PDB file of C-alpha atoms in Angstrom:
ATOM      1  CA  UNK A   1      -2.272  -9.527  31.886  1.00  0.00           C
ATOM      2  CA  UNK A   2       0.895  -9.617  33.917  1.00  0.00           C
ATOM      3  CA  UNK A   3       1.909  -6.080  34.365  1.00  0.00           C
ATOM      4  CA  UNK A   4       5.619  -7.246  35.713  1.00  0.00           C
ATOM      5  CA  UNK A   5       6.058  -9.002  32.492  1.00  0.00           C
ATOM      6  CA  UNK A   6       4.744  -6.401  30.031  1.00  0.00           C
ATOM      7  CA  UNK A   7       6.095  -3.468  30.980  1.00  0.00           C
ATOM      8  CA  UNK A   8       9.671  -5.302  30.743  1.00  0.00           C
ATOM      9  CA  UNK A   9       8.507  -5.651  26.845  1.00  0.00           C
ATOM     10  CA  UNK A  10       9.948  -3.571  24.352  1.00  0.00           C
ATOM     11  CA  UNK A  11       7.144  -0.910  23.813  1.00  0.00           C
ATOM     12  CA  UNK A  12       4.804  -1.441  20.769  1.00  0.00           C
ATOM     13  CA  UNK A  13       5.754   0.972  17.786  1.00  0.00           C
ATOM     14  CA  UNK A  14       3.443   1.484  14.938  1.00  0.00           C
ATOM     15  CA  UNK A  15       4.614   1.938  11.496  1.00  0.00           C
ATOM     16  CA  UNK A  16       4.238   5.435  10.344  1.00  0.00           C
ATOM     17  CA  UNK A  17       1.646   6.613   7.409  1.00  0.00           C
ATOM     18  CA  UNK A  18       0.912   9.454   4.688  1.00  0.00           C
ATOM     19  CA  UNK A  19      -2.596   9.682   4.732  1.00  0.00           C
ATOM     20  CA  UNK A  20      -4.390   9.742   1.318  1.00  0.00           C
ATOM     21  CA  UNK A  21      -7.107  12.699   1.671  1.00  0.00           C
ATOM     22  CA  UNK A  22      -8.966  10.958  -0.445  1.00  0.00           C
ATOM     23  CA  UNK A  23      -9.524   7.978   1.464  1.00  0.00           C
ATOM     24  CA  UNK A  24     -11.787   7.658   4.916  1.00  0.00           C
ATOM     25  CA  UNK A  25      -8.832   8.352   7.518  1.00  0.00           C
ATOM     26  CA  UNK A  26     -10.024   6.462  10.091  1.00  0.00           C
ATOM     27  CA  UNK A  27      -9.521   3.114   7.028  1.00  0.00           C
ATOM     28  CA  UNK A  28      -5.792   4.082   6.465  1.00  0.00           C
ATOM     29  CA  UNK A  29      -5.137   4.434  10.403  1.00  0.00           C
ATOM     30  CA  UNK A  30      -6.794   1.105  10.695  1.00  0.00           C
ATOM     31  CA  UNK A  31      -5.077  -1.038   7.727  1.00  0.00           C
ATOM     32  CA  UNK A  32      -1.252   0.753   8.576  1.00  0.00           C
ATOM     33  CA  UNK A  33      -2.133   0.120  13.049  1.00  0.00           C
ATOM     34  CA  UNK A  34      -3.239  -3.494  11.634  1.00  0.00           C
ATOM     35  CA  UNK A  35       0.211  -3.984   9.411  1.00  0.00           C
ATOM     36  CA  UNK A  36       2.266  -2.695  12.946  1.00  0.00           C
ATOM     37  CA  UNK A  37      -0.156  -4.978  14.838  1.00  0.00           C
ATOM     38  CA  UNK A  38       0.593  -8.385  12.517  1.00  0.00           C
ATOM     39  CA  UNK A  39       4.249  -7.764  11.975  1.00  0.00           C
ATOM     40  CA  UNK A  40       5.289  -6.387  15.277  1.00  0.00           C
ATOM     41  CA  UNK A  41       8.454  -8.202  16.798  1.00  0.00           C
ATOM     42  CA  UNK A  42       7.371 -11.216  18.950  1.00  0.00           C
ATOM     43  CA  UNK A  43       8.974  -9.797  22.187  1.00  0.00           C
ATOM     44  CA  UNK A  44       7.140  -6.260  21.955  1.00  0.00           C
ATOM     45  CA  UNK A  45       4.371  -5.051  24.690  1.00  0.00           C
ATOM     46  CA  UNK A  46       0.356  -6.569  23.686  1.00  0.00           C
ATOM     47  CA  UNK A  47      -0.292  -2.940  25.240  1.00  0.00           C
ATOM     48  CA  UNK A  48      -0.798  -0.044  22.301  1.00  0.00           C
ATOM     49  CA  UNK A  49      -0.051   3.476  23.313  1.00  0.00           C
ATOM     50  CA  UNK A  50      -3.157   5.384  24.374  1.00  0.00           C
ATOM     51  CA  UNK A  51      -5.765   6.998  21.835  1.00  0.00           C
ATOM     52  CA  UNK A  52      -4.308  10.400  22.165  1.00  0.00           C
ATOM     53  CA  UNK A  53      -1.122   9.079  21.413  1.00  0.00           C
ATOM     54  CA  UNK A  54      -2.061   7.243  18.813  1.00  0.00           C
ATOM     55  CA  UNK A  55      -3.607   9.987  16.870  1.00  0.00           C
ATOM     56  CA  UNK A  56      -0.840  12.415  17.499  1.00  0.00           C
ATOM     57  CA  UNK A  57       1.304   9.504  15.644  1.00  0.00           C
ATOM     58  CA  UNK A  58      -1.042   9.724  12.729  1.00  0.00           C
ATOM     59  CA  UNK A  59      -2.020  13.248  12.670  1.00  0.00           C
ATOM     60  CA  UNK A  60      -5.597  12.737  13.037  1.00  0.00           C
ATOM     61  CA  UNK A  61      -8.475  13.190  15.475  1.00  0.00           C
ATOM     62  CA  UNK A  62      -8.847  11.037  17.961  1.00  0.00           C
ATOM     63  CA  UNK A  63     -12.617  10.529  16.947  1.00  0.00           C
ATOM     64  CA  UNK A  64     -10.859   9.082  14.214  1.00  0.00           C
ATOM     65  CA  UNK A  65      -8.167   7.023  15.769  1.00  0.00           C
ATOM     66  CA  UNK A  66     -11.503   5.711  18.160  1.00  0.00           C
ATOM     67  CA  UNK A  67     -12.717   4.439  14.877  1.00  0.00           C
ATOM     68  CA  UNK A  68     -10.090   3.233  13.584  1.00  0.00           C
ATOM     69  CA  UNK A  69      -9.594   1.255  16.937  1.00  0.00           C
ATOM     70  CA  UNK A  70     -13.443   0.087  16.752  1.00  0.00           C
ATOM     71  CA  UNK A  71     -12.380  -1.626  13.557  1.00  0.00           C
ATOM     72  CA  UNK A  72      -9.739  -3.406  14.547  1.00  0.00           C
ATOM     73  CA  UNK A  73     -11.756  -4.534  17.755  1.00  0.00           C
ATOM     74  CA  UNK A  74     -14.230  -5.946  15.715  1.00  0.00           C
ATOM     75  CA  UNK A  75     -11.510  -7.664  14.015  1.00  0.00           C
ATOM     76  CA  UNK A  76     -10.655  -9.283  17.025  1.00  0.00           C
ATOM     77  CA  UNK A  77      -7.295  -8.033  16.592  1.00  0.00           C
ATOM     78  CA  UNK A  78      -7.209  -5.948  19.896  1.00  0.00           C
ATOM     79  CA  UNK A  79      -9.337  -5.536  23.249  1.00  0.00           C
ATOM     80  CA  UNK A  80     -10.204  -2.625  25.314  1.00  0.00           C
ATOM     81  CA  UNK A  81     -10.396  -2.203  28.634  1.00  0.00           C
ATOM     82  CA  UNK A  82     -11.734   0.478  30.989  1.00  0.00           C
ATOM     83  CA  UNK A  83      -8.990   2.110  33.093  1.00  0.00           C
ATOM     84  CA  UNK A  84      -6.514  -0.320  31.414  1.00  0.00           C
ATOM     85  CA  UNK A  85      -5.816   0.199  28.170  1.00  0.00           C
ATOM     86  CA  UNK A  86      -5.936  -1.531  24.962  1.00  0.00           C
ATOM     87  CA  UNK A  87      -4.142  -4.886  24.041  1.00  0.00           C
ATOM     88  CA  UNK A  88      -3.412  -6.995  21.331  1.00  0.00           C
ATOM     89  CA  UNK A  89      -5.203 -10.499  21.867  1.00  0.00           C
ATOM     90  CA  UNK A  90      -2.685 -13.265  21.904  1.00  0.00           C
ATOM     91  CA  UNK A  91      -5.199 -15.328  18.988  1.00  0.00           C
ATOM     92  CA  UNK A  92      -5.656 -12.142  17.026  1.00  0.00           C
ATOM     93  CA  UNK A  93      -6.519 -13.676  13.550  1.00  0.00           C
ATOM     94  CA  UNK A  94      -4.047 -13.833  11.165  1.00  0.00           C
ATOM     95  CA  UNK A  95      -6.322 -14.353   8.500  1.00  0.00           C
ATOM     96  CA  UNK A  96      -9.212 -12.080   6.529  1.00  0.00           C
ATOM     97  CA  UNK A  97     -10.637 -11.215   3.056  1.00  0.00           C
ATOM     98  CA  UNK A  98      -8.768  -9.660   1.045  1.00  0.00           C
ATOM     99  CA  UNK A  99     -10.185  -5.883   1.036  1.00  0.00           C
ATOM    100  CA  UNK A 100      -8.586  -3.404  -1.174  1.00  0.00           C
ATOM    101  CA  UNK A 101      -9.919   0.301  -1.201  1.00  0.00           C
ATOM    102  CA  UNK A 102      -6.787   2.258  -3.128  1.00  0.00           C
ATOM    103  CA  UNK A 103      -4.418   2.616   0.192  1.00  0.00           C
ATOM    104  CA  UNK A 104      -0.778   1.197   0.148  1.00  0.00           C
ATOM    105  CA  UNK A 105      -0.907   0.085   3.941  1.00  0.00           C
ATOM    106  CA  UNK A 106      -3.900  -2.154   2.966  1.00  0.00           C
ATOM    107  CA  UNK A 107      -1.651  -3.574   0.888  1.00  0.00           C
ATOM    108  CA  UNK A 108       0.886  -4.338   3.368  1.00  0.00           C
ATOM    109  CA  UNK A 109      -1.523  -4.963   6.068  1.00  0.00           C
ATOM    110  CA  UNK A 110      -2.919  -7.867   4.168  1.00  0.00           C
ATOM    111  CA  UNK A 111       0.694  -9.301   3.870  1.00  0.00           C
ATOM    112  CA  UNK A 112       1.575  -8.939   7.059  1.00  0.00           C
ATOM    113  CA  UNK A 113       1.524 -11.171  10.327  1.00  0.00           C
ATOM    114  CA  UNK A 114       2.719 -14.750   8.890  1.00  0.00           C
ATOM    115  CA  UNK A 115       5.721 -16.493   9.004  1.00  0.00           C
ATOM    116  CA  UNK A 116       7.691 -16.083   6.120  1.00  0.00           C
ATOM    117  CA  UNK A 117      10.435 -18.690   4.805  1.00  0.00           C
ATOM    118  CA  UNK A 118      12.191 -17.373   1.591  1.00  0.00           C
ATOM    119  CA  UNK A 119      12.502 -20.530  -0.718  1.00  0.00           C
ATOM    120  CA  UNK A 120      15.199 -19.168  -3.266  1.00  0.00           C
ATOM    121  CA  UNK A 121      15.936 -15.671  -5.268  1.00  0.00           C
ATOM    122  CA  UNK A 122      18.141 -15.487  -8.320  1.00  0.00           C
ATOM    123  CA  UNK A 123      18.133 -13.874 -11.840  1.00  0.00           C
ATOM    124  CA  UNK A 124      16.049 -15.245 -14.061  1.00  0.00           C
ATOM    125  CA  UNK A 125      14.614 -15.014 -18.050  1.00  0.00           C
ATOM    126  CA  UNK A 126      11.577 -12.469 -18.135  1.00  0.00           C
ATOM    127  CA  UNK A 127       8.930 -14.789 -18.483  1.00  0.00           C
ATOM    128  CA  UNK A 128       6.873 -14.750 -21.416  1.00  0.00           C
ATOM    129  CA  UNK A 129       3.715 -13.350 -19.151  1.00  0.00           C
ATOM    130  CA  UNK A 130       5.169 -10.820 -17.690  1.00  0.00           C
ATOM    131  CA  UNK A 131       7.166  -9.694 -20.603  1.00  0.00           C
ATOM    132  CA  UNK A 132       4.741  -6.464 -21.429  1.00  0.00           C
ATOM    133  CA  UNK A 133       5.884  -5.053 -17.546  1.00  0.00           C
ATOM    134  CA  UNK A 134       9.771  -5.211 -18.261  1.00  0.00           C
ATOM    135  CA  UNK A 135      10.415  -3.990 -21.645  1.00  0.00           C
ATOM    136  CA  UNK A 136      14.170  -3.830 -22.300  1.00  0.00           C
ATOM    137  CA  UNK A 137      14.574  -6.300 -19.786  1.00  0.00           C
ATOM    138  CA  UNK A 138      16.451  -9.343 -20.879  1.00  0.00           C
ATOM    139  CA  UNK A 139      16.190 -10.548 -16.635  1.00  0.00           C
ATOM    140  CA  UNK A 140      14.646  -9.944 -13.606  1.00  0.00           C
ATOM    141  CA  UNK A 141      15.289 -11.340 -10.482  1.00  0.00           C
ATOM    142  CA  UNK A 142      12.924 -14.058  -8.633  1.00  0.00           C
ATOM    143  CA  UNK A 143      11.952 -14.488  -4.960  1.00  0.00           C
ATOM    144  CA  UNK A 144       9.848 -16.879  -4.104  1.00  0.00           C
ATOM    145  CA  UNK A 145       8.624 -17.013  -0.202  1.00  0.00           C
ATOM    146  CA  UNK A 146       6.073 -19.097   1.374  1.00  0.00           C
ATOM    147  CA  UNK A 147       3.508 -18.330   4.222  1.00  0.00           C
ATOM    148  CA  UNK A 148       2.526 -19.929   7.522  1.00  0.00           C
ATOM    149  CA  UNK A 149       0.404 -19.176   9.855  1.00  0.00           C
ATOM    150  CA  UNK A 150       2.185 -18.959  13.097  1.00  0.00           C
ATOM    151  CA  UNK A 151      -0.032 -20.433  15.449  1.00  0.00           C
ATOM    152  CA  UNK A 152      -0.207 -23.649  13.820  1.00  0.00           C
ATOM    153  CA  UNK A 153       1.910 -23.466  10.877  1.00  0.00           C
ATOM    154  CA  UNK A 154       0.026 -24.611   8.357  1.00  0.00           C
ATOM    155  CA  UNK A 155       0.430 -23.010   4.668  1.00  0.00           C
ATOM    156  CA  UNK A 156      -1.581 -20.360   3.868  1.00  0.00           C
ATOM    157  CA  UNK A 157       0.103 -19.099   0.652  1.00  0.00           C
ATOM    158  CA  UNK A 158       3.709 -18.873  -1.943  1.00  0.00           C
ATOM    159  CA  UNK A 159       4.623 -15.784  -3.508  1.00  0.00           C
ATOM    160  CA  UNK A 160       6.619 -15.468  -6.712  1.00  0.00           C
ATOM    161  CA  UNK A 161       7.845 -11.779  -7.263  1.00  0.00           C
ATOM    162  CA  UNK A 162       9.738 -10.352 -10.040  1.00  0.00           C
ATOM    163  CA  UNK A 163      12.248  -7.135  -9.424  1.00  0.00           C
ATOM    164  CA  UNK A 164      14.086  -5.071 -11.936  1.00  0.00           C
ATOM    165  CA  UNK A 165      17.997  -6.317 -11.239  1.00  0.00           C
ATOM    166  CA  UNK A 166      18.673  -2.886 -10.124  1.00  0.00           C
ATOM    167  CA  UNK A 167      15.946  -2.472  -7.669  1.00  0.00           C
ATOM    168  CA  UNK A 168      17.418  -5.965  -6.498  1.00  0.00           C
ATOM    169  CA  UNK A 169      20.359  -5.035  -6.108  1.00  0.00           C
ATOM    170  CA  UNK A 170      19.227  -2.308  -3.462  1.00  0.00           C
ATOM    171  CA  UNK A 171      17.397  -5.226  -1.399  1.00  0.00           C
ATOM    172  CA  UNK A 172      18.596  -7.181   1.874  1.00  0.00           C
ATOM    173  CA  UNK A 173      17.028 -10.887   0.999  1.00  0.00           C
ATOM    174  CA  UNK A 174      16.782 -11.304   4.857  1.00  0.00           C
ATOM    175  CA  UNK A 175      13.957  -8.357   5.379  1.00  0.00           C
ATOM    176  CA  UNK A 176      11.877 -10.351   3.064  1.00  0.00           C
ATOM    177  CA  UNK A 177      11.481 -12.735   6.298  1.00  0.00           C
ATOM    178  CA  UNK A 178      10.584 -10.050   8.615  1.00  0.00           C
ATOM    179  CA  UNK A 179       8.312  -7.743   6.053  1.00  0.00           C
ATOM    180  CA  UNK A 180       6.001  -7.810   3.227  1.00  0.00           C
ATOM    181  CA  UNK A 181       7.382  -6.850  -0.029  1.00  0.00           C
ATOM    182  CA  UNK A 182       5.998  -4.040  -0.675  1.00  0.00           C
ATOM    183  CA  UNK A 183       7.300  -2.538   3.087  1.00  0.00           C
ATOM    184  CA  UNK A 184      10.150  -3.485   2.139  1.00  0.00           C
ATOM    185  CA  UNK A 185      10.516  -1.770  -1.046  1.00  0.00           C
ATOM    186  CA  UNK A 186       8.760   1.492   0.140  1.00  0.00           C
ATOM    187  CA  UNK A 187      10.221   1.704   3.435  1.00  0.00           C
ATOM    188  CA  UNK A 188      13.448   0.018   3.302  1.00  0.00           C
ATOM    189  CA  UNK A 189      14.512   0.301  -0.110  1.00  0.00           C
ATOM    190  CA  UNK A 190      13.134   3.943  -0.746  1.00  0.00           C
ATOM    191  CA  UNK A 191      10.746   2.977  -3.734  1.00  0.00           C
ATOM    192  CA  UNK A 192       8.011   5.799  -4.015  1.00  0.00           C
ATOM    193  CA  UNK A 193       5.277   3.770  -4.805  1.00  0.00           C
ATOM    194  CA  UNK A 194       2.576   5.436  -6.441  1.00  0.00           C
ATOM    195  CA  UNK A 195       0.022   2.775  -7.084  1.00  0.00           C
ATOM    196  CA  UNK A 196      -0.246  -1.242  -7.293  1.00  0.00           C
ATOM    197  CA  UNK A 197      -2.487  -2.833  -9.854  1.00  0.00           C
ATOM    198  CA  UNK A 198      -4.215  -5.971  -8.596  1.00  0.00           C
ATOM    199  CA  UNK A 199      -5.734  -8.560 -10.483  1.00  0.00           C
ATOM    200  CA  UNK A 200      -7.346 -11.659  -8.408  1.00  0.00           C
ATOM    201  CA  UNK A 201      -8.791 -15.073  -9.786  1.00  0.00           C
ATOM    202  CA  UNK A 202      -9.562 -18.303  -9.045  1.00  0.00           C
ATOM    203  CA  UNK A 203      -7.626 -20.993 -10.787  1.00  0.00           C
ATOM    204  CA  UNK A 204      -6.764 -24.812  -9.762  1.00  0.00           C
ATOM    205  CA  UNK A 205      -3.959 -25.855  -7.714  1.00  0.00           C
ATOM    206  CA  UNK A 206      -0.839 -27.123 -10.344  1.00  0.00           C
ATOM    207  CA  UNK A 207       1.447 -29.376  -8.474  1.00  0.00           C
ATOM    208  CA  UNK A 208       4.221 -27.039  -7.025  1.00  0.00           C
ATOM    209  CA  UNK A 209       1.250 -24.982  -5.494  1.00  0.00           C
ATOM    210  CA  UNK A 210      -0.360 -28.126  -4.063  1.00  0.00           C
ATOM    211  CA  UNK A 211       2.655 -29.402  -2.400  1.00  0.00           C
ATOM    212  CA  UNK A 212       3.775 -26.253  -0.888  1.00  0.00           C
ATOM    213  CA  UNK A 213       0.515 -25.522   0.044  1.00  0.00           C
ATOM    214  CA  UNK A 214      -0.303 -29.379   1.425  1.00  0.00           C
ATOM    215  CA  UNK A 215      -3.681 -28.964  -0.506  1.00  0.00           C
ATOM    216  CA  UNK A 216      -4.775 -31.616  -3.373  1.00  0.00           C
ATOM    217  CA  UNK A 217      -3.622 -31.036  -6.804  1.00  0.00           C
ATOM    218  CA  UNK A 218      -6.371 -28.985  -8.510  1.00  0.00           C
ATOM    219  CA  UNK A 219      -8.180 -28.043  -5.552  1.00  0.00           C
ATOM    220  CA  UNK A 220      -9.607 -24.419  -5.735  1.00  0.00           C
ATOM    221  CA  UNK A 221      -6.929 -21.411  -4.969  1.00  0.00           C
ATOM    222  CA  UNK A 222      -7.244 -17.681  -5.383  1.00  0.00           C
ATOM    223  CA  UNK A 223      -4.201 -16.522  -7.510  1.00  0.00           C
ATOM    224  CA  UNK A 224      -3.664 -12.765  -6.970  1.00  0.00           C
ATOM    225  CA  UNK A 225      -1.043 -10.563  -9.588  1.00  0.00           C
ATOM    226  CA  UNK A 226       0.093  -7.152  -8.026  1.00  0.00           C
ATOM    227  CA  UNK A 227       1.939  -4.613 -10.151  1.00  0.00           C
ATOM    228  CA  UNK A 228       3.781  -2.117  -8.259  1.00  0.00           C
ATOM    229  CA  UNK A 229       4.652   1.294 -10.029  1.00  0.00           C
ATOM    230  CA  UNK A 230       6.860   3.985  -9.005  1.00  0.00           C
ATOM    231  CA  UNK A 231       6.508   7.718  -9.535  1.00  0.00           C
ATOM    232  CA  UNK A 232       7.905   7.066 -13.045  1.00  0.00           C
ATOM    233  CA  UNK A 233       5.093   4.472 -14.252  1.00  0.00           C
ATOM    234  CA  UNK A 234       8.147   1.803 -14.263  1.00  0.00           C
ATOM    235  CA  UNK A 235       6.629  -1.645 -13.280  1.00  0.00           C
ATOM    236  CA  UNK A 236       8.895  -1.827 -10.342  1.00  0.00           C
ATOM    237  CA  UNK A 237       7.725  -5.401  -8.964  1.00  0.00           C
ATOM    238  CA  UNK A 238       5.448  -8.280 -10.281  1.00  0.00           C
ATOM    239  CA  UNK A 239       3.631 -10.049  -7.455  1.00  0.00           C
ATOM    240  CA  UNK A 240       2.543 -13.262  -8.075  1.00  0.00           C
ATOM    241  CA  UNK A 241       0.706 -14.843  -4.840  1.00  0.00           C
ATOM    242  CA  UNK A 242      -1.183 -18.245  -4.659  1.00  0.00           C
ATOM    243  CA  UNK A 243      -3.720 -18.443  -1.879  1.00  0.00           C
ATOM    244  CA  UNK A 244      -5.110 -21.104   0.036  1.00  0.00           C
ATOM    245  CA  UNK A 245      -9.067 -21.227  -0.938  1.00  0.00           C
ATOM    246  CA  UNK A 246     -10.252 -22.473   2.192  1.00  0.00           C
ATOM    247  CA  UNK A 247      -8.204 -19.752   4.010  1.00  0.00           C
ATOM    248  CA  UNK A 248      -9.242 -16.417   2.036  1.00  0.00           C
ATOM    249  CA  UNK A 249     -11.963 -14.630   0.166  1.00  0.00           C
ATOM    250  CA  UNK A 250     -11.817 -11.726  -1.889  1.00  0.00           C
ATOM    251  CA  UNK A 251     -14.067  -8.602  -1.498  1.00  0.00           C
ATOM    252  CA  UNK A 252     -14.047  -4.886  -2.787  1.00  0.00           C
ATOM    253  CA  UNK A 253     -15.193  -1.512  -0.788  1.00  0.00           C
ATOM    254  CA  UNK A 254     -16.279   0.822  -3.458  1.00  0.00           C
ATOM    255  CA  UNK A 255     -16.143   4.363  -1.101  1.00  0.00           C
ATOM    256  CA  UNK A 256     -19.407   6.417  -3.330  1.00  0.00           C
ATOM    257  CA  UNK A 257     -17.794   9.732  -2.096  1.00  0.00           C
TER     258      UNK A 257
END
């Protein structure tokens, strides 16, 4: 590591969290470090801040944060070294199951650390499927975004989400290149989420998905639906994401306390 050249970095800045007490901490400090981790700005310092300042970030132990760093180790998202510190590797994988176990950050985490390239937004009928999450709606507004991986860039997925107009009309189109949706609805926008509804299948490649995807038509995808509620119950934001099926799997932690 060239010690001239990082510390003349910007220094790395993790995203901050409300911890869910009923969720393992040390999973939540893991999934929202591994969202700051994947979407941190290009020119920012590979070195984190040190475990005690990590855990005074997130307001937990730093038995905890060592977990959560173990994790993300094993990951092979960061290294740690003796007397030096702990840095993000420069191949960190951009890449994993899906793993959902109830925390927002997880969410975001997943989402996080692509290139994004937003294809088109505009208003748009309520489509007959998701009709039953917009009553009264006559529109919504569309934004569809594809994914690359930025080492190689090579498609990994295209996302299709639907907004209430006047949660649209709240969003900068632009952050939707730099952040996941759902960041950018919690954090930037000021939505208070209070739970998404995932549904994930696997269906056949149609042709849009296949050419934006540069897979064969009808070659296996998973195709995952998130519904995003506020503190209302209003269906705030219909996610509709197709996913390479040679790039992802799907898997569920069911926590028995």
């Amino acid at each position: 590591m060239n010690q001239v050249n990082e510390a003349s970095r910007p220094g790395f800045a993790p995203d901050s969290l409300v911890l869910n007490r009923k969720l393992p901490l040390w999973y939540q400090v893991s999934q929202s470090l591994r969202a700051s981790i994947l979407g941190r700005p290009q020119d920012a310092s590979a070195r984190l801040p040190t475990e005690e300042q990590l855990a005074a970030h997130y307001g937990v132990s730093v038995l905890t944060m060592r977990q959560a760093l173990k994790e993300l180790e094993g990951e092979g998202l960061i290294s740690r070294h003796r007397r030096r510190g702990t840095f993000i590797e420069p191949r960190a994988r951009r890449t994993s199951p899906v793993r959902l176990l109830g925390s927002i950050d997880t969410i975001v985490a997943q989402q996080s650390g692509e290139r994004t390239t937003v294809l088109g937004h505009g208003r748009t009928p309520v489509p007959g499927d998701l009709a039953e999450f917009f009553p009264g709606c006559s529109e919504v507004v569309s934004y569809r975004r594809l994914r690359c991986d930025e080492g190689t860039g090579e498609p990994t997925n295209w996302a299709e989400n639907a907004l209430r107009p006047e949660t649209a009309a709240r969003l900068d189109v632009t952050d939707l290149e730099r952040w996941p949706m759902t960041k950018v609805l919690r954090d930037v926008v000021g939505v208070r989420i209070s739970r998404i509804t995932d549904t994930v299948e696997a269906r056949l490649a149609d042709p849009a998905t296949a050419e934006l995807l540069q897979v064969p038509l009808l070659s296996p995808i998973l195709h995952y639906t998130g519904v995003t509620y506020d503190e209302d119950g209003t269906v705030v934001d219909v996610a509709r994401i197709r996913y390479r099926g040679d790039r992802f799997s799907f898997s569920v932690t069911v926590d028995a306390h």
